[in-house]
CSV table of C-alpha atoms in Angstrom, one decimal:
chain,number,residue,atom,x,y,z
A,20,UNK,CA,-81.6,26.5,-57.9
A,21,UNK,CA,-78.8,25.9,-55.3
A,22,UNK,CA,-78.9,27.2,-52.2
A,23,UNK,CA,-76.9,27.2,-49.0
A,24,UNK,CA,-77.6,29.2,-45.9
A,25,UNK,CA,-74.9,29.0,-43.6
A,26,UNK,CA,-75.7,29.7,-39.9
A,27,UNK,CA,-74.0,29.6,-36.1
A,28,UNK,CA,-70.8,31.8,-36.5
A,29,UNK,CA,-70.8,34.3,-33.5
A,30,UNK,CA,-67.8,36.2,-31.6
A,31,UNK,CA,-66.5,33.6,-28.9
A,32,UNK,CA,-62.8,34.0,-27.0
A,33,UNK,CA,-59.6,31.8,-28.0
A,34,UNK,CA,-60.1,28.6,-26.8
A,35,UNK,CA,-63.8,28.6,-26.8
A,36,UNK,CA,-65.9,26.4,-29.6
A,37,UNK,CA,-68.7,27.5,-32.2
A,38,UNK,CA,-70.8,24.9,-34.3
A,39,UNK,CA,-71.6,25.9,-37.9
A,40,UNK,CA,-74.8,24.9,-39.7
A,41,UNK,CA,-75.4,24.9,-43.5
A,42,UNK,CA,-78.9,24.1,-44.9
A,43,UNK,CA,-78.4,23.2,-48.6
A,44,UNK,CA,-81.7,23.1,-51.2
A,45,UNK,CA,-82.1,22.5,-55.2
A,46,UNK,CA,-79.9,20.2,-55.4
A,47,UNK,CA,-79.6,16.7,-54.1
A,48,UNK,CA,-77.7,16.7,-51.2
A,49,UNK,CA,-76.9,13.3,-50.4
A,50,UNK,CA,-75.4,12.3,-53.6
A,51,UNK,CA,-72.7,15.3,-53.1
A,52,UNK,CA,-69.8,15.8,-51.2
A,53,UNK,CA,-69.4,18.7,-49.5
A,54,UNK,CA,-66.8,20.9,-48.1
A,55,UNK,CA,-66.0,24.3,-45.8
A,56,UNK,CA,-64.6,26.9,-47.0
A,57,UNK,CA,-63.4,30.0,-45.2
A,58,UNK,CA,-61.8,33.8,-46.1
A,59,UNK,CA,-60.5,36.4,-43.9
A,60,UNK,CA,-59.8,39.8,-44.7
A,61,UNK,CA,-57.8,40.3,-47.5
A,62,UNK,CA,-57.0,36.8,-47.9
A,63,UNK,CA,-58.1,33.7,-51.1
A,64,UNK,CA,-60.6,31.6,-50.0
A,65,UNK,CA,-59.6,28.3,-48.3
A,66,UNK,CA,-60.1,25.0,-48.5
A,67,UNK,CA,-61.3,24.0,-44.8
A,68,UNK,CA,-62.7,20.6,-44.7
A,69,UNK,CA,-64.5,17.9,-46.7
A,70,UNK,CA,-66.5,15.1,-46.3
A,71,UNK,CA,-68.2,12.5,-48.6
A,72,UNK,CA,-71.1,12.2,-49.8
A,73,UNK,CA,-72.2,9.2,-46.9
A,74,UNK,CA,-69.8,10.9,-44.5
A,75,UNK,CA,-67.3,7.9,-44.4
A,76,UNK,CA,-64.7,10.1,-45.6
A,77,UNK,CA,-63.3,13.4,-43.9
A,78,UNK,CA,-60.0,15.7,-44.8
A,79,UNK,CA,-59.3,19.1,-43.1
A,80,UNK,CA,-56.7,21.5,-44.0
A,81,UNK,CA,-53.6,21.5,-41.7
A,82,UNK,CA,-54.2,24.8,-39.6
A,83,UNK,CA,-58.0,23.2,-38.3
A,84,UNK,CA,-56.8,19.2,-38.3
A,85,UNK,CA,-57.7,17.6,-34.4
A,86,UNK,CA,-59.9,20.7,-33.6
A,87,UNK,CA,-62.5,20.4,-36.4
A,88,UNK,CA,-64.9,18.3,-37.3
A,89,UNK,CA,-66.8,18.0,-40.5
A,90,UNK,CA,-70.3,16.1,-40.4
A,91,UNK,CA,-73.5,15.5,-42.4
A,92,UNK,CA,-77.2,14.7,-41.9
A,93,UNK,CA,-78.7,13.6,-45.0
A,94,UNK,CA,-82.1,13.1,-43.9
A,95,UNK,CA,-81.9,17.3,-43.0
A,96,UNK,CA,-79.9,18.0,-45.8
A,97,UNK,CA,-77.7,19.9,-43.6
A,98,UNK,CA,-73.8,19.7,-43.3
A,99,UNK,CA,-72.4,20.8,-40.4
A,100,UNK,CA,-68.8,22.2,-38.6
A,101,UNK,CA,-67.6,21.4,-34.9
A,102,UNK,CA,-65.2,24.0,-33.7
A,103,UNK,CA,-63.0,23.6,-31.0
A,104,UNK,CA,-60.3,25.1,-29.4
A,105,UNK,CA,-60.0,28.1,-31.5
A,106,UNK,CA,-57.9,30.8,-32.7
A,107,UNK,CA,-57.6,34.0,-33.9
A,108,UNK,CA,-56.4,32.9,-37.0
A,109,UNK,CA,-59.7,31.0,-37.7
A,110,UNK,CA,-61.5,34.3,-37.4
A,111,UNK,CA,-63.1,34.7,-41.3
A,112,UNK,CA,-66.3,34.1,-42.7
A,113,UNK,CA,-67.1,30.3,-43.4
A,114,UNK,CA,-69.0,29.1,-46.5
A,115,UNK,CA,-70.2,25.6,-47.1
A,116,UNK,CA,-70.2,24.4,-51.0
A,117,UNK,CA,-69.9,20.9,-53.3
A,118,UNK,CA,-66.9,19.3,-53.5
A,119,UNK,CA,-66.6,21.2,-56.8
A,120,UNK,CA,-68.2,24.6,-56.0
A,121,UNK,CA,-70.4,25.7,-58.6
A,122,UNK,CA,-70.6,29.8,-59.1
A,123,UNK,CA,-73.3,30.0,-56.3
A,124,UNK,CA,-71.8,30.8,-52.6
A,125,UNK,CA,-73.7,31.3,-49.7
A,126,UNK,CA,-73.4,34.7,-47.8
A,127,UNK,CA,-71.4,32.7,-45.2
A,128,UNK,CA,-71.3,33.4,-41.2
A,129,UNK,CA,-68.9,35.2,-39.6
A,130,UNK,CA,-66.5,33.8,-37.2
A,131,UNK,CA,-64.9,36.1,-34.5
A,132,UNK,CA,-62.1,35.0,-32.4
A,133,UNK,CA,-60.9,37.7,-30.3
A,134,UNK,CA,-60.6,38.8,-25.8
């Protein structure tokens, strides 16, 4: 059975940088894409970032684009998220998924941005 156990979301100040861990089992990982997703309070879940499934290929969402990075390790089946420079705004609760999420999410990690 899928499973994804996202890790590394903490409270850090604007400006400051978090790196987000997902281990992924049951499935097999290097033949997927993958992707971040991410909801706040009272808002849909969104789209963060994707990447392939050999990592050649990235896309972020316009609000993270030049301060995150989406990467993989196959060999750990584990997909990872570089933040940088961050906001307020990117306070929510980050999930990793497939390209196509299945019904199966995570419980996520929450992401604080605040002084």
């Amino acid at each position: 059975q899928v499973q994804l156990v996202e890790s590394g979301g903490g409270l850090v100040e604007p400006g400051g940088s978090l790196r987000l861990s997902c281990a992924a089992s049951g499935f097999t990982f290097s033949t997927y894409g993958m992707t971040w997703y991410r909801q706040a309070p009272g808002k849909a879940r969104e789209l963060v970032a994707r990447i392939t499934s050999g990592g050649g290929t990235t896309n972020y969402a316009d609000g993270v684009k030049g301060r995150f990075t989406i990467s993989r390790d196959n060999a750990k089946n584990t997909l990872y998220l570089q933040m940088n420079s961050l906001k307020p705004e990117d306070t929510a609760v980050y999930y990793c998924n497939k390209y196509t999420p299945g019904d199966y999410w995570g419980q996520g990690t929450q992401v604080t941005v605040s002084s």
